[in-house]
CSV table of C-alpha atoms in Angstrom, one decimal:
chain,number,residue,atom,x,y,z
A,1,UNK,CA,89.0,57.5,120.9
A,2,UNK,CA,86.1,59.3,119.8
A,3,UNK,CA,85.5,61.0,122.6
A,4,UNK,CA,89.3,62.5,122.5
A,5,UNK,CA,89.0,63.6,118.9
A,6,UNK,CA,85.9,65.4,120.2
A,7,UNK,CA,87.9,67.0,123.4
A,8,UNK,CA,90.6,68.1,120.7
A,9,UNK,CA,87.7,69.8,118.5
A,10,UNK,CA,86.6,71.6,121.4
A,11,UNK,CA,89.7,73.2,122.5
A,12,UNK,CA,91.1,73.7,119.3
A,13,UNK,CA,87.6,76.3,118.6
A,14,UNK,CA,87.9,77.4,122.1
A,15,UNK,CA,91.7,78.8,121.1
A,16,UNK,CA,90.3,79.8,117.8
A,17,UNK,CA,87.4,81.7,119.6
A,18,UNK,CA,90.1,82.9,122.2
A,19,UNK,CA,92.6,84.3,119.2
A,20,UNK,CA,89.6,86.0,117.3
A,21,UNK,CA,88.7,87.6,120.7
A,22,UNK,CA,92.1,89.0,121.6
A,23,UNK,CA,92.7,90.2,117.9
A,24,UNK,CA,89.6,92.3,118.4
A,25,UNK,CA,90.8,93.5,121.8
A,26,UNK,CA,94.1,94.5,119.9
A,27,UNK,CA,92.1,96.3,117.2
A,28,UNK,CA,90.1,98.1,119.1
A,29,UNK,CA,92.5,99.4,121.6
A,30,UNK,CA,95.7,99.9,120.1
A,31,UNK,CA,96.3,102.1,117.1
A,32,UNK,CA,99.8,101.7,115.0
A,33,UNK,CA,100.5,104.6,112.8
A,34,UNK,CA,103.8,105.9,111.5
A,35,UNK,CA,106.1,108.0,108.6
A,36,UNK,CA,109.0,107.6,106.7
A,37,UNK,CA,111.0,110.5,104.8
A,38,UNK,CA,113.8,110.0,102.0
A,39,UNK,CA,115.8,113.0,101.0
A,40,UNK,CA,117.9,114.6,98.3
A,41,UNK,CA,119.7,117.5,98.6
A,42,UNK,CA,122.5,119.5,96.2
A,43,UNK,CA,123.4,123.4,96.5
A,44,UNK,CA,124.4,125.0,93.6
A,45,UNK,CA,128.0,126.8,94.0
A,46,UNK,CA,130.4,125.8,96.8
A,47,UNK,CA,129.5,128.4,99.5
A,48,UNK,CA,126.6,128.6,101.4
A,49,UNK,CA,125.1,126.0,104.4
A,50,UNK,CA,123.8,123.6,102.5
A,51,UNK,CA,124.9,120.6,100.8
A,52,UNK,CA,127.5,120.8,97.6
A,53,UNK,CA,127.6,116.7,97.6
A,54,UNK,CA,124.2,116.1,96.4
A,55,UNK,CA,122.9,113.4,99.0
A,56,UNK,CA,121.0,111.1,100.0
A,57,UNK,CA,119.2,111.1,103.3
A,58,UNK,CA,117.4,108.4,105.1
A,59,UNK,CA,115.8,111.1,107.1
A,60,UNK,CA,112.9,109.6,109.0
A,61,UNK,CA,111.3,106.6,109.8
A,62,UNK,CA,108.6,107.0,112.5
A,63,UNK,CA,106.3,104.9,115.5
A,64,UNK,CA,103.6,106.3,116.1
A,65,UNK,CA,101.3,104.1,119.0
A,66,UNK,CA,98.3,105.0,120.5
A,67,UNK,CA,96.8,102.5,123.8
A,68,UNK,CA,93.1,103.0,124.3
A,69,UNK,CA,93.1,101.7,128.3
A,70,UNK,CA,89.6,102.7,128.6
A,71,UNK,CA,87.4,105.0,126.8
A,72,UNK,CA,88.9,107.7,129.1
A,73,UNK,CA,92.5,106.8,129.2
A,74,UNK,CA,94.9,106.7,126.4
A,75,UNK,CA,98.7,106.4,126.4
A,76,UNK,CA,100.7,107.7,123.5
A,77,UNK,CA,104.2,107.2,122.2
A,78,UNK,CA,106.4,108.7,119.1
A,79,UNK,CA,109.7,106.8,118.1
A,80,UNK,CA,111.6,108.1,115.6
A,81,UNK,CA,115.0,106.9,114.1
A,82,UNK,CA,116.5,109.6,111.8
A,83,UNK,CA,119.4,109.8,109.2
A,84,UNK,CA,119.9,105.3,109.0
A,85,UNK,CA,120.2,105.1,113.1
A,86,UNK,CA,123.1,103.0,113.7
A,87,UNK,CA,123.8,103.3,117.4
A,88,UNK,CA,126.9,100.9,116.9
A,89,UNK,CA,128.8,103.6,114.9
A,90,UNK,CA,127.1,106.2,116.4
A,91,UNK,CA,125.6,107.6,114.0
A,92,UNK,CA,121.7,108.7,113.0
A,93,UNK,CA,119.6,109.6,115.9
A,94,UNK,CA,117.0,107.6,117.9
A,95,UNK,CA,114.5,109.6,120.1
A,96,UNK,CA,111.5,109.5,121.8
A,97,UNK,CA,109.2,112.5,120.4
A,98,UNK,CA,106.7,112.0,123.2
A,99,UNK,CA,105.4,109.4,125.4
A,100,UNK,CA,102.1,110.6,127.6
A,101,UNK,CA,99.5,109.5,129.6
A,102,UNK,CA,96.0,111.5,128.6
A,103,UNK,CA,93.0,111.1,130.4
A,104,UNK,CA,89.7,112.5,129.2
A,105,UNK,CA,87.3,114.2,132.2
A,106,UNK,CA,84.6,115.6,129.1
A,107,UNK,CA,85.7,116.1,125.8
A,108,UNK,CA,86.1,120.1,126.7
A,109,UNK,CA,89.2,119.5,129.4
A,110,UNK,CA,91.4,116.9,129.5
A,111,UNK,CA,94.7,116.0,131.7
A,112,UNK,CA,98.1,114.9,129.6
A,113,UNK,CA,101.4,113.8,131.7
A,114,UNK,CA,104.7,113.2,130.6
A,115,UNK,CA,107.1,114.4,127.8
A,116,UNK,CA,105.1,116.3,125.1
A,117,UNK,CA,105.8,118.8,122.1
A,118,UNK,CA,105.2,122.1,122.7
A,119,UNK,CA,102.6,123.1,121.1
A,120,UNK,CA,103.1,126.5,119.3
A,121,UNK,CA,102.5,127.7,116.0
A,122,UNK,CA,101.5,124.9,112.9
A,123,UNK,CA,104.2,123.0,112.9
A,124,UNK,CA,105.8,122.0,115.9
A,125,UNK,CA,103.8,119.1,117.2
A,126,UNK,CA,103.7,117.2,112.9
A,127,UNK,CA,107.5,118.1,112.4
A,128,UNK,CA,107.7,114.3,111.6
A,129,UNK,CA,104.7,113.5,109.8
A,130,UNK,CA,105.9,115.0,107.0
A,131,UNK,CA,103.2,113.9,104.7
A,132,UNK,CA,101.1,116.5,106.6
A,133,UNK,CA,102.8,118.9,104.9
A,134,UNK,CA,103.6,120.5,101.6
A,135,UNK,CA,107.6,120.8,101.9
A,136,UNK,CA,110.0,119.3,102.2
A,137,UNK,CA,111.2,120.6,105.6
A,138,UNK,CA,109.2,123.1,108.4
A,139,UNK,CA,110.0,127.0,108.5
A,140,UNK,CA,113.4,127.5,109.8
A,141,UNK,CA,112.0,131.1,110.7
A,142,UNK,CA,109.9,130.2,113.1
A,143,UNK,CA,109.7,126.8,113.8
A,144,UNK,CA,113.9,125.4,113.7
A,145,UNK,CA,115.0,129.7,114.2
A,146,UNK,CA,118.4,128.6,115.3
A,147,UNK,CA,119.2,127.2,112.1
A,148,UNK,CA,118.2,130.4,110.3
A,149,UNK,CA,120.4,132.4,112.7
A,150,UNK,CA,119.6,133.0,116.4
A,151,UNK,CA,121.5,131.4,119.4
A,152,UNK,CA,118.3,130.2,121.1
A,153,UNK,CA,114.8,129.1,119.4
A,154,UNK,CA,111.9,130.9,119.6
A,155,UNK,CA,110.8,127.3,122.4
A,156,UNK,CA,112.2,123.6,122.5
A,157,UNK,CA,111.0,120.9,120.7
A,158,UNK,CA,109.9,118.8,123.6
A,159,UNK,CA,108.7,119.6,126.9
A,160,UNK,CA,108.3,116.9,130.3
A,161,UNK,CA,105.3,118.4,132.4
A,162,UNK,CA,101.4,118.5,132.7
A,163,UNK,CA,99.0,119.8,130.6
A,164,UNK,CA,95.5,120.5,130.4
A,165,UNK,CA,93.7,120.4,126.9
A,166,UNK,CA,90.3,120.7,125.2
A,167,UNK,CA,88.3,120.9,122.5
A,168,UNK,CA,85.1,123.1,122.4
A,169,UNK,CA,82.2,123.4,119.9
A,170,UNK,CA,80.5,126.8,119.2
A,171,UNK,CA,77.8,126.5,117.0
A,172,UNK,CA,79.3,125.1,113.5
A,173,UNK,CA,82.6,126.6,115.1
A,174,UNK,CA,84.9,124.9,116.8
A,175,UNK,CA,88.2,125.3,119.4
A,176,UNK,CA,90.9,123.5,121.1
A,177,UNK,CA,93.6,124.8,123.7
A,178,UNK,CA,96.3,123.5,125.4
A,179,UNK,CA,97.8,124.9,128.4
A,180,UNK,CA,101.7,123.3,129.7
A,181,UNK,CA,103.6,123.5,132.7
A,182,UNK,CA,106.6,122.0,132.2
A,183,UNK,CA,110.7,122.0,132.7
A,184,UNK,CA,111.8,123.7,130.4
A,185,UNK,CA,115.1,123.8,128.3
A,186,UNK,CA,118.2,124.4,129.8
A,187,UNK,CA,120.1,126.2,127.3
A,188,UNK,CA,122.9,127.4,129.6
A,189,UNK,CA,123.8,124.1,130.7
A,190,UNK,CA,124.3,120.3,129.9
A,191,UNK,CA,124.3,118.7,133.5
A,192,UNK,CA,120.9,118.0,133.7
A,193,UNK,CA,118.2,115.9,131.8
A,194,UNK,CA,115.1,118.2,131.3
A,195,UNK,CA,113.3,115.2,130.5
A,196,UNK,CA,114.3,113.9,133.9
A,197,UNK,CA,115.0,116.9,136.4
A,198,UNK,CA,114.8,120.6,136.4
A,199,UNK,CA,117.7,122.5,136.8
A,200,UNK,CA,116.0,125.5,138.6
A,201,UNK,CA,112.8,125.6,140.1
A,202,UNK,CA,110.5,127.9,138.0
A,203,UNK,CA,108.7,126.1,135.5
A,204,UNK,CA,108.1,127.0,132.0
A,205,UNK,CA,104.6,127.7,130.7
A,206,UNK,CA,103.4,127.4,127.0
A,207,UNK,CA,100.5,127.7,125.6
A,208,UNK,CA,98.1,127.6,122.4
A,209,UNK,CA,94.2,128.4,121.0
A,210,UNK,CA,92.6,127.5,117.8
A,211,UNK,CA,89.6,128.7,116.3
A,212,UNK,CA,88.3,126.9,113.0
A,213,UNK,CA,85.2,129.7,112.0
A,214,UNK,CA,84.7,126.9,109.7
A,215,UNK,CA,86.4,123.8,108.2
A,216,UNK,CA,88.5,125.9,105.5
A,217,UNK,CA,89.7,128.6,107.9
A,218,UNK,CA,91.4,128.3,111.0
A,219,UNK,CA,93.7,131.0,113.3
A,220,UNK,CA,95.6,130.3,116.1
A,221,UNK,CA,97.5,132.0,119.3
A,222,UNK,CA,100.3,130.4,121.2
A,223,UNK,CA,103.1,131.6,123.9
A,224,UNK,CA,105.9,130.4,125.8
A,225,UNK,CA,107.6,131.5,128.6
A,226,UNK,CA,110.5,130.2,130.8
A,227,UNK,CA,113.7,130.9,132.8
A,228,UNK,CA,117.1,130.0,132.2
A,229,UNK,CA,120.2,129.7,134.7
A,230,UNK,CA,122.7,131.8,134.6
A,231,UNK,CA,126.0,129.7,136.1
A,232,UNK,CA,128.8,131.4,138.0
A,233,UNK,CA,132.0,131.5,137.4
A,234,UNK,CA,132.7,128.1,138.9
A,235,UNK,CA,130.3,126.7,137.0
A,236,UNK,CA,127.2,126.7,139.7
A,237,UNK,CA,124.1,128.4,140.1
A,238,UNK,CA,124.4,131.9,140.4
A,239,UNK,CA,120.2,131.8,141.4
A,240,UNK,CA,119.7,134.8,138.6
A,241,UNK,CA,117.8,133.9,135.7
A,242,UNK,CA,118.0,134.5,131.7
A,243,UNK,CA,114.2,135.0,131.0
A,244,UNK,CA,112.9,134.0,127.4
A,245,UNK,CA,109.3,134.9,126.1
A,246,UNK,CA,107.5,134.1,122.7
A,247,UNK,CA,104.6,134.6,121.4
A,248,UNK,CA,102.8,134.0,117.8
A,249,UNK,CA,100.2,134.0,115.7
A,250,UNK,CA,99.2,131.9,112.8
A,251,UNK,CA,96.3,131.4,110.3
A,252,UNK,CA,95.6,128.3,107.5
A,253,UNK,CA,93.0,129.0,105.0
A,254,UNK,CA,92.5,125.9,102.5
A,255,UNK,CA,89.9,125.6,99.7
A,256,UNK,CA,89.6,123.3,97.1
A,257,UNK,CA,91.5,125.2,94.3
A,258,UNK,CA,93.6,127.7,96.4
A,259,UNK,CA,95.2,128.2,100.0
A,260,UNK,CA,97.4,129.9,102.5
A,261,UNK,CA,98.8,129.9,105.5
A,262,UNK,CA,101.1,132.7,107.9
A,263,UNK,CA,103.0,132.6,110.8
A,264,UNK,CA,104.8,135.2,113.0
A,265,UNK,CA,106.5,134.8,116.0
A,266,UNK,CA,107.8,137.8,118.0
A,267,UNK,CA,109.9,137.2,121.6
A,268,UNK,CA,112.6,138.5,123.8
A,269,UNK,CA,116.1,136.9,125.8
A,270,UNK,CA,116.4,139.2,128.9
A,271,UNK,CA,119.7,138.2,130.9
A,272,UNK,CA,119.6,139.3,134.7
A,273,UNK,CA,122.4,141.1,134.0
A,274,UNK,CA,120.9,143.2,131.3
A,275,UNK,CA,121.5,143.4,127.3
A,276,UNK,CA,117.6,142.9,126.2
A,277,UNK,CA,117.0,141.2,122.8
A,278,UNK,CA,114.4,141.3,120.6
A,279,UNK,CA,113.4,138.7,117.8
A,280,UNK,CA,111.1,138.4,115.2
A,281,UNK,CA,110.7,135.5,112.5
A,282,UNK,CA,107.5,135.2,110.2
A,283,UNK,CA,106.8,132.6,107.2
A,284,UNK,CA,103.8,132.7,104.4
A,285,UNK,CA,102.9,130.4,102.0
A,286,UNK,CA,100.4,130.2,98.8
A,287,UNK,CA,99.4,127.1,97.0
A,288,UNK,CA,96.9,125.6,94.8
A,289,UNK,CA,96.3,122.3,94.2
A,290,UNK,CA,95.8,120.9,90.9
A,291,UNK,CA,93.1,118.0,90.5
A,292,UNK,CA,94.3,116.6,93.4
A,293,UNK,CA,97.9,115.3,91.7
A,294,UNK,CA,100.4,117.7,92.1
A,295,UNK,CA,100.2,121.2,94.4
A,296,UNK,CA,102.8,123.7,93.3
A,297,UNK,CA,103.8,126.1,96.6
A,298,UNK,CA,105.4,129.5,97.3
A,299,UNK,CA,106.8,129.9,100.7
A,300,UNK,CA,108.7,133.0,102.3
A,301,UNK,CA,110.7,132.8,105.8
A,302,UNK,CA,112.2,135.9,107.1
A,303,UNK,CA,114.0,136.3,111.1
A,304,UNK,CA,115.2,139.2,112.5
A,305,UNK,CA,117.4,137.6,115.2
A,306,UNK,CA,118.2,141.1,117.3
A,307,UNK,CA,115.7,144.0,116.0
A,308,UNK,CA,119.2,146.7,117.7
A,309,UNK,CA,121.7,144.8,115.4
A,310,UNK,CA,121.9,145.7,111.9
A,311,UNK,CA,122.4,143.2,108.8
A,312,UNK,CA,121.9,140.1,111.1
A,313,UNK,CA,118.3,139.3,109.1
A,314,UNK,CA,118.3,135.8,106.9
A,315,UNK,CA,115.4,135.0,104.3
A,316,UNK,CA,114.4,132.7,101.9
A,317,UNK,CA,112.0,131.6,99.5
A,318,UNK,CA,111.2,128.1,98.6
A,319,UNK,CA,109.3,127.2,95.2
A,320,UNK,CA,108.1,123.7,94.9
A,321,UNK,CA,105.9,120.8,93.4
A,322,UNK,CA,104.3,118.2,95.9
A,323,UNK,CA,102.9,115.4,93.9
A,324,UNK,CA,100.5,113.2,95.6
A,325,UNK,CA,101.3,109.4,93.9
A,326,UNK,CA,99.2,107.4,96.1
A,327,UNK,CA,97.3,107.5,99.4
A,328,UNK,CA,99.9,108.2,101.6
A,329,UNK,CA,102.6,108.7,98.8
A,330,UNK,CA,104.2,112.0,98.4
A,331,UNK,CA,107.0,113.2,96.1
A,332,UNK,CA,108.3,116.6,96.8
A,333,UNK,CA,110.6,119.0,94.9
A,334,UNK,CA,111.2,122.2,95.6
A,335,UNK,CA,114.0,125.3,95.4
A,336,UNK,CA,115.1,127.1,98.4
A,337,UNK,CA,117.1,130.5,97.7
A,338,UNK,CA,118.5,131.2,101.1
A,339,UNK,CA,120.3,135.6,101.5
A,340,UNK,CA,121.0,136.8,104.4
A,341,UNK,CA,122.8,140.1,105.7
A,342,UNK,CA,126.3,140.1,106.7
A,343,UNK,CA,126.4,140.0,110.6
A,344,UNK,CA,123.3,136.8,110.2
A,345,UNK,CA,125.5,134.3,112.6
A,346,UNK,CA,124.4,131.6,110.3
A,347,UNK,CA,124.8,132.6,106.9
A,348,UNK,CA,127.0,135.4,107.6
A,349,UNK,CA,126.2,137.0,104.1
A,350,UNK,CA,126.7,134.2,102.2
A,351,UNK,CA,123.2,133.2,100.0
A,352,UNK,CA,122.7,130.4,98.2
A,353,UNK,CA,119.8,128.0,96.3
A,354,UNK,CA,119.7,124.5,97.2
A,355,UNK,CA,117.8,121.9,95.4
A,356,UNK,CA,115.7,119.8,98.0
A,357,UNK,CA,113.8,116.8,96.8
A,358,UNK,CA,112.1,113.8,99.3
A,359,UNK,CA,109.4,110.9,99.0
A,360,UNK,CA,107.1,111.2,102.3
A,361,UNK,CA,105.4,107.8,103.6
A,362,UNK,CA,102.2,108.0,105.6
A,363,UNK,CA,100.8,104.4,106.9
């Protein structure tokens, strides 16, 4: 008998030891981050694009996964579910944001396959950690253009490809790139999955450089380029293409009591058949925090959808209070004035001040 209790003793450390062990395999190779966003929102007046109802939104809650396979290899994964996801009733929306493979050769180039954000400009690639940010939503102007008035934005959200990346150190200076090759969007047509299968076979190409001079000031570069199809008029490809090309600019300057940050975004839609358009969209923002509590912010956005088509501009300015409760507890309140001119294919004319208000979760 004594010699089974002993036998139990023995196996029950060797499954404590076992448990302790994987726990510290699982600590030390996979990394669980994530989000969540709760919005308000009421416009003042009854005309105008935003909301007269003054509601609630569950906005965002978000996955954010990181594997460690090795010290080389890491696999990474964003799941959001947006607006109460209830795929029952169809309603809210479930996505992946990106799910990738990355494997390190030296810290200075690195390989990344599967789908990605593009990377371009400051916001593209945190749109959903919105405790990174001061407001309540990104620039329309530049980062969500279509909502602001153009057809087409400035490049998609996501992007299926390869990519090579890096991060370089010069001196006390340092700089990262990224370089994509990619599907593309296929803004022209709905039978294909861009996530899946291209419907053409030129590739889209995006790009991005940022230089940090030091650890207040950084300024940055990005492009993208790609080709559309043009369908015939059964429906097929016609093998012409609708070529798209943007490029930007940006720079974030942040002290202790003061900071900035701009963006500008020019580009061009060139059908085969002709009918050139140019675009522009910029966005600037001032803030200065306040003992580390609260952080009042300026912010203007202005696009020029066509620069040959008059009174299509929209702009806005948004004036707001981010209030830091806790770590990883935000409260944000802000005013956006939205005016636009008369031909905007948003707005058409119509202005309007919203009041936008949200509690941001980082964990």
């Amino acid at each position: 008998m004594e010699k089974k209790r002993m036998t139990l003793v023995i196996l029950l450390l060797i499954a404590v030891f076992g448990a302790t062990q994987v726990c510290a395999q699982f600590g030390d190779r996979i990394l669980i981050n994530g989000y969540s966003s709760f919005e308000f929102e009421k416009q003042f007046g009854d005309e105008g694009k935003g909301d007269p109802n003054a509601s609630f939104d569950a906005d965002l809650f978000d996955l954010v996964l990181n594997v460690y396979a090795t010290n080389r290899l890491r696999v990474a994964a964003d799941f959001s579910w947006e607006h109460g996801t209830a795929t029952e009733d169809g309603r809210g929306n479930a996505v992946v944001e990106y799910a990738f493979g990355e494997y390190t050769v030296v810290e200075q180039f690195r390989l990344r396959a599967g789908k990605m954000f593009t990377h371009f400009g400051i916001y593209n690639e945190i749109h959903t950690a919105k405790p990174a940010f001061l407001t309540v939503k990104e620039p329309l102007s530049t980062n969500k253009n279509e909502k602001f008035g153009s057809d087409i934005r400035f490049y998609p959200r996501w992007a299926t490809g390869i990519a090579a990346l890096g991060n370089v150190a010069i001196g006390e200076s340092d700089l990262d790139y990224i370089v994509q090759i990619t599907n593309g969007e296929q803004e022209l047509q709905e039978l294909t999955n861009p996530f899946e299968e291209d419907d053409n076979t030129g590739k889209a190409i995006s790009g991005r450089v940022r230089f940090s001079p030091s650890r207040s000031l950084q300024v940055g570069a990005s492009f993208h380029t790609d080709g559309f199809t043009e369908l015939d008029s059964l429906g097929e490809d016609s093998g012409e293409r609708t070529s798209i090309l943007s490029y930007g600019a940006h720079v974030e300057f942040n002290a202790d009591v003061f900071g900035f940050e701009a963006e500008v975004v020019n580009g061009s839609i060139e059908p085969s058949f002709g009918g050139k358009r140019s675009r522009m969209g910029y966005t600037a923002m001032v803030y200065a925090p306040i003992q580390e509590i609260v952080t009042p912010y300026i912010r203007y956005e202005f696009l020029d959808p066509d620069k040959d088509v008059d009174e299509d501009t929209a702009s806005m300015f948004v004036y707001g209070l981010n209030f830091q409760v806790d770590d990883g507890l935000f409260v944000k309140v802000e005013l956006n004035s939205v005016s636009s001119g008369d031909n905007n294919g948003r707005f058409n004319g119509k202005g309007y001040t919203e009041l936008k208000a949200a509690v941001a979760i980082g964990f």
